[in-house]
Amino acid sequence: MKKVRISNTPITTEAELSTLAGIGGGALSSFTGIVRDDGGVTAIELEHYPSMTEACLSRVIEAATARWSLLGAVVTHRVGIVPVGDPVVVVGAASLHRAEALEATAFLIDRLKTDAPFWKREHYADGTAKWVEAKLSDDTRSERWA
Amino acid sequence: MKLVYFASVREAIGLSSEDRDIPYGARTVGDFVVWLRGQSQGHAVALDDLSRLRFALDQNMVTADALLVDGEELAIFPPVTGG
């Protein structure tokens, strides 16, 4: 079971993982990214490259399933305006035992951060907004899977 | 060729997409981008530093030295910041 979903409405970890939870493995691991109140941020706005995004995320899932023995994997990403406290991304992996699911989950989010065509803009209480700069530490984390 | 722009590049240029013929002599993505700088003040600002830009040719990430041949859509954007 492999699933990629781009949502312009609110998402929940539980709903995104429900299929994986019932797949029959002994292990389900996930990561949820949540919008942080970083120095007055009220919301983030996510832009993406629609004709590229799904294919790109599917390739990340394919790479994970080629590397680990998984029963399934999901990636769901929000686009549009996401307020502080709301999930922006959910990735999950199911396997027979924990090691595969745990490692695949880290791989999925690390690769998503450097490979998938999304851009974040922070919105502040005073009405201003600023594009988020890419972090070198994200490249380093992604490269450790090479 | 169809050019598509995202995030800060889109804002600086003031367009989300445009059609441009590949200029004579431009063989690579980088050649095309350098030529585009001359098209407006916004293009000049947005495309000033190749090292701070990323490119996708027909929805596949490529580097500035990728050849333009047979490409239909070139996307130009800043480093991605999803997740």
Short mmCIF file of C-alpha atoms in Angstrom, two decimals:
data_model
loop_
_atom_site.label_atom_id
_atom_site.label_comp_id
_atom_site.label_asym_id
_atom_site.label_seq_id
_atom_site.Cartn_x
_atom_site.Cartn_y
_atom_site.Cartn_z
CA MET A 1 0.00 0.00 0.00
CA LYS A 2 1.58 3.25 -1.17
CA LYS A 3 -0.28 6.53 -0.97
CA VAL A 4 0.56 10.15 -1.71
CA ARG A 5 -1.91 12.91 -0.98
CA ILE A 6 -1.78 16.69 -1.34
CA SER A 7 -4.48 18.38 0.72
CA ASN A 8 -5.70 21.97 0.76
CA THR A 9 -7.88 21.24 3.81
CA PRO A 10 -6.84 20.32 7.39
CA ILE A 11 -5.29 16.88 7.94
CA THR A 12 -4.95 14.67 11.03
CA THR A 13 -2.27 12.09 11.76
CA GLU A 14 -4.83 9.48 12.76
CA ALA A 15 -6.87 9.72 9.56
CA GLU A 16 -3.81 9.67 7.31
CA LEU A 17 -2.46 6.55 9.06
CA SER A 18 -5.73 4.62 9.35
CA THR A 19 -5.10 2.37 6.34
CA LEU A 20 -1.55 1.59 7.45
CA ALA A 21 -2.77 0.80 10.98
CA GLY A 22 -5.04 -1.92 9.64
CA ILE A 23 -2.57 -3.48 7.24
CA GLY A 24 -1.57 -6.33 9.53
CA GLY A 25 2.03 -5.48 10.37
CA GLY A 26 3.47 -5.45 13.86
CA ALA A 27 4.92 -1.97 13.44
CA LEU A 28 3.54 1.39 12.41
CA SER A 29 5.82 4.41 12.61
CA SER A 30 5.05 7.99 11.64
CA PHE A 31 6.23 11.58 11.69
CA THR A 32 3.90 14.59 11.87
CA GLY A 33 5.24 18.07 11.17
CA ILE A 34 3.30 20.82 12.96
CA VAL A 35 3.37 24.57 12.33
CA ARG A 36 5.44 26.16 15.10
CA ASP A 37 4.92 29.55 16.74
CA ASP A 38 8.36 30.76 15.73
CA GLY A 39 8.90 34.39 16.78
CA GLY A 40 5.37 35.59 16.16
CA VAL A 41 4.42 33.31 13.28
CA THR A 42 0.64 32.93 13.05
CA ALA A 43 0.46 30.65 10.01
CA ILE A 44 2.51 29.31 7.16
CA GLU A 45 1.50 29.30 3.54
CA LEU A 46 2.60 26.43 1.33
CA GLU A 47 3.06 26.73 -2.39
CA HIS A 48 3.91 23.72 -4.58
CA TYR A 49 4.51 22.67 -8.19
CA PRO A 50 1.34 20.68 -8.84
CA SER A 51 2.43 18.77 -11.94
CA MET A 52 5.65 17.64 -10.23
CA THR A 53 4.74 17.13 -6.57
CA GLU A 54 2.89 13.82 -6.61
CA ALA A 55 5.38 12.11 -8.92
CA CYS A 56 8.23 13.36 -6.78
CA LEU A 57 6.67 12.08 -3.54
CA SER A 58 5.86 8.75 -5.21
CA ARG A 59 9.53 8.39 -6.12
CA VAL A 60 10.52 8.99 -2.48
CA ILE A 61 8.10 6.24 -1.39
CA GLU A 62 9.42 3.91 -4.11
CA ALA A 63 12.96 4.50 -2.88
CA ALA A 64 11.88 3.65 0.69
CA THR A 65 10.10 0.45 -0.33
CA ALA A 66 13.12 -0.60 -2.41
CA ARG A 67 15.40 -0.09 0.59
CA TRP A 68 13.30 -1.55 3.44
CA SER A 69 10.82 -4.37 3.60
CA LEU A 70 7.62 -2.37 4.13
CA LEU A 71 3.98 -3.37 4.09
CA GLY A 72 3.00 0.17 3.20
CA ALA A 73 3.93 3.84 3.26
CA VAL A 74 2.01 7.10 3.10
CA VAL A 75 2.92 10.75 2.58
CA THR A 76 0.34 13.50 3.02
CA HIS A 77 1.30 17.16 2.66
CA ARG A 78 -0.78 20.27 3.23
CA VAL A 79 -0.80 23.21 0.82
CA GLY A 80 -2.36 26.63 1.28
CA ILE A 81 -2.59 28.49 4.60
CA VAL A 82 -1.88 26.34 7.68
CA PRO A 83 -2.29 27.97 11.12
CA VAL A 84 0.08 27.44 14.07
CA GLY A 85 -0.62 24.11 15.76
CA ASP A 86 -1.98 22.37 12.65
CA PRO A 87 -0.20 19.47 10.94
CA VAL A 88 1.57 20.37 7.72
CA VAL A 89 2.91 16.92 6.83
CA VAL A 90 2.30 13.30 7.87
CA VAL A 91 4.52 10.45 6.74
CA GLY A 92 4.11 6.87 7.88
CA ALA A 93 5.49 3.40 7.26
CA ALA A 94 4.24 -0.05 8.29
CA SER A 95 6.34 -3.20 8.52
CA LEU A 96 6.42 -6.55 10.30
CA HIS A 97 8.96 -5.35 12.89
CA ARG A 98 9.93 -1.92 14.18
CA ALA A 99 13.38 -1.34 12.67
CA GLU A 100 12.18 -1.07 9.06
CA ALA A 101 9.26 1.23 9.85
CA LEU A 102 11.34 3.53 12.06
CA GLU A 103 14.17 3.93 9.56
CA ALA A 104 11.84 4.31 6.59
CA THR A 105 9.91 7.06 8.39
CA ALA A 106 13.09 9.09 8.93
CA PHE A 107 14.09 8.51 5.31
CA LEU A 108 10.71 9.64 3.99
CA ILE A 109 10.68 12.96 5.85
CA ASP A 110 14.38 13.67 5.27
CA ARG A 111 14.09 13.12 1.53
CA LEU A 112 10.78 14.97 1.26
CA LYS A 113 12.42 18.04 2.80
CA THR A 114 15.14 18.24 0.16
CA ASP A 115 13.47 16.74 -2.93
CA ALA A 116 9.80 17.72 -3.03
CA PRO A 117 8.79 21.03 -4.67
CA PHE A 118 7.14 22.86 -1.76
CA TRP A 119 7.91 26.37 -0.53
CA LYS A 120 6.89 27.85 2.83
CA ARG A 121 6.09 31.45 3.62
CA GLU A 122 5.70 32.54 7.24
CA HIS A 123 2.88 34.93 8.10
CA TYR A 124 3.23 37.20 11.14
CA ALA A 125 0.69 38.88 13.42
CA ASP A 126 1.52 42.33 12.01
CA GLY A 127 0.43 41.22 8.53
CA THR A 128 3.91 40.76 7.07
CA ALA A 129 5.12 37.56 5.45
CA LYS A 130 8.54 36.09 4.68
CA TRP A 131 9.75 33.16 2.55
CA VAL A 132 11.51 30.49 4.60
CA GLU A 133 15.16 29.87 3.64
CA ALA A 134 16.30 26.30 3.01
CA LYS A 135 18.49 24.88 5.78
CA LEU A 136 21.88 23.28 5.20
CA SER A 137 21.12 20.86 8.05
CA ASP A 138 18.24 19.46 5.97
CA ASP A 139 20.66 18.69 3.12
CA THR A 140 23.00 16.97 5.58
CA ARG A 141 20.21 14.81 6.98
CA SER A 142 19.01 13.85 3.51
CA GLU A 143 22.51 13.02 2.27
CA ARG A 144 23.12 10.52 5.08
CA TRP A 145 20.74 8.15 3.24
CA ALA A 146 22.80 8.26 0.03
CA MET B 1 9.51 26.78 -24.12
CA LYS B 2 7.15 27.23 -21.19
CA LEU B 3 8.82 28.79 -18.16
CA VAL B 4 7.23 28.40 -14.73
CA TYR B 5 8.29 30.26 -11.60
CA PHE B 6 7.63 29.56 -7.93
CA ALA B 7 7.85 31.27 -4.54
CA SER B 8 10.29 34.22 -4.32
CA VAL B 9 11.29 33.82 -7.99
CA ARG B 10 7.64 34.11 -9.08
CA GLU B 11 7.16 37.18 -6.90
CA ALA B 12 10.30 38.98 -8.09
CA ILE B 13 9.47 38.36 -11.76
CA GLY B 14 5.78 39.13 -11.26
CA LEU B 15 4.64 36.16 -13.36
CA SER B 16 3.86 32.53 -12.56
CA SER B 17 4.62 31.43 -16.12
CA GLU B 18 5.52 32.73 -19.57
CA ASP B 19 6.42 31.36 -23.00
CA ARG B 20 9.83 32.21 -24.39
CA ASP B 21 11.73 30.96 -27.41
CA ILE B 22 15.10 29.52 -26.50
CA PRO B 23 17.59 32.23 -27.53
CA TYR B 24 20.11 31.47 -30.27
CA GLY B 25 23.20 29.80 -28.84
CA ALA B 26 21.64 28.80 -25.51
CA ARG B 27 22.33 25.09 -24.98
CA THR B 28 21.92 24.63 -21.23
CA VAL B 29 19.46 25.61 -18.53
CA GLY B 30 22.10 27.99 -17.19
CA ASP B 31 22.55 29.68 -20.61
CA PHE B 32 18.80 30.31 -20.81
CA VAL B 33 18.59 31.67 -17.27
CA VAL B 34 21.51 34.05 -17.82
CA TRP B 35 19.79 35.35 -20.98
CA LEU B 36 16.49 35.76 -19.09
CA ARG B 37 18.16 38.20 -16.68
CA GLY B 38 18.08 40.79 -19.44
CA GLN B 39 14.32 40.60 -19.93
CA SER B 40 13.23 42.87 -17.07
CA GLN B 41 14.38 44.34 -13.78
CA GLY B 42 12.37 41.62 -12.01
CA HIS B 43 14.07 38.86 -14.00
CA ALA B 44 17.46 40.42 -13.22
CA VAL B 45 16.77 40.40 -9.47
CA ALA B 46 15.16 36.96 -9.36
CA LEU B 47 17.80 35.21 -11.46
CA ASP B 48 20.90 37.06 -10.24
CA ASP B 49 22.59 34.12 -8.47
CA LEU B 50 22.50 30.70 -10.16
CA SER B 51 23.81 29.03 -7.00
CA ARG B 52 20.65 30.08 -5.12
CA LEU B 53 18.29 28.73 -7.78
CA ARG B 54 17.01 25.24 -8.51
CA PHE B 55 15.63 23.97 -11.83
CA ALA B 56 13.27 21.30 -13.11
CA LEU B 57 13.07 20.33 -16.78
CA ASP B 58 9.77 18.64 -17.59
CA GLN B 59 9.17 18.14 -13.83
CA ASN B 60 12.54 16.49 -13.14
CA MET B 61 15.13 18.26 -11.01
CA VAL B 62 18.22 19.16 -13.06
CA THR B 63 21.37 21.24 -12.60
CA ALA B 64 22.24 24.40 -14.52
CA ASP B 65 24.42 22.44 -16.95
CA ALA B 66 21.49 20.27 -18.14
CA LEU B 67 20.84 20.49 -21.88
CA LEU B 68 17.62 22.19 -22.98
CA VAL B 69 17.06 19.89 -25.99
CA ASP B 70 13.59 18.39 -26.17
CA GLY B 71 12.46 20.01 -22.93
CA GLU B 72 8.96 21.52 -22.95
CA GLU B 73 8.74 23.10 -19.50
CA LEU B 74 11.50 24.70 -17.46
CA ALA B 75 10.72 25.51 -13.83
CA ILE B 76 12.90 27.98 -11.91
CA PHE B 77 12.60 28.27 -8.13
CA PRO B 78 14.50 28.75 -4.87
CA PRO B 79 15.68 25.71 -2.83
CA VAL B 80 12.64 23.80 -1.59
CA THR B 81 11.37 24.20 2.00
CA GLY B 82 8.53 21.70 2.45
CA GLY B 83 7.86 19.29 5.30
#
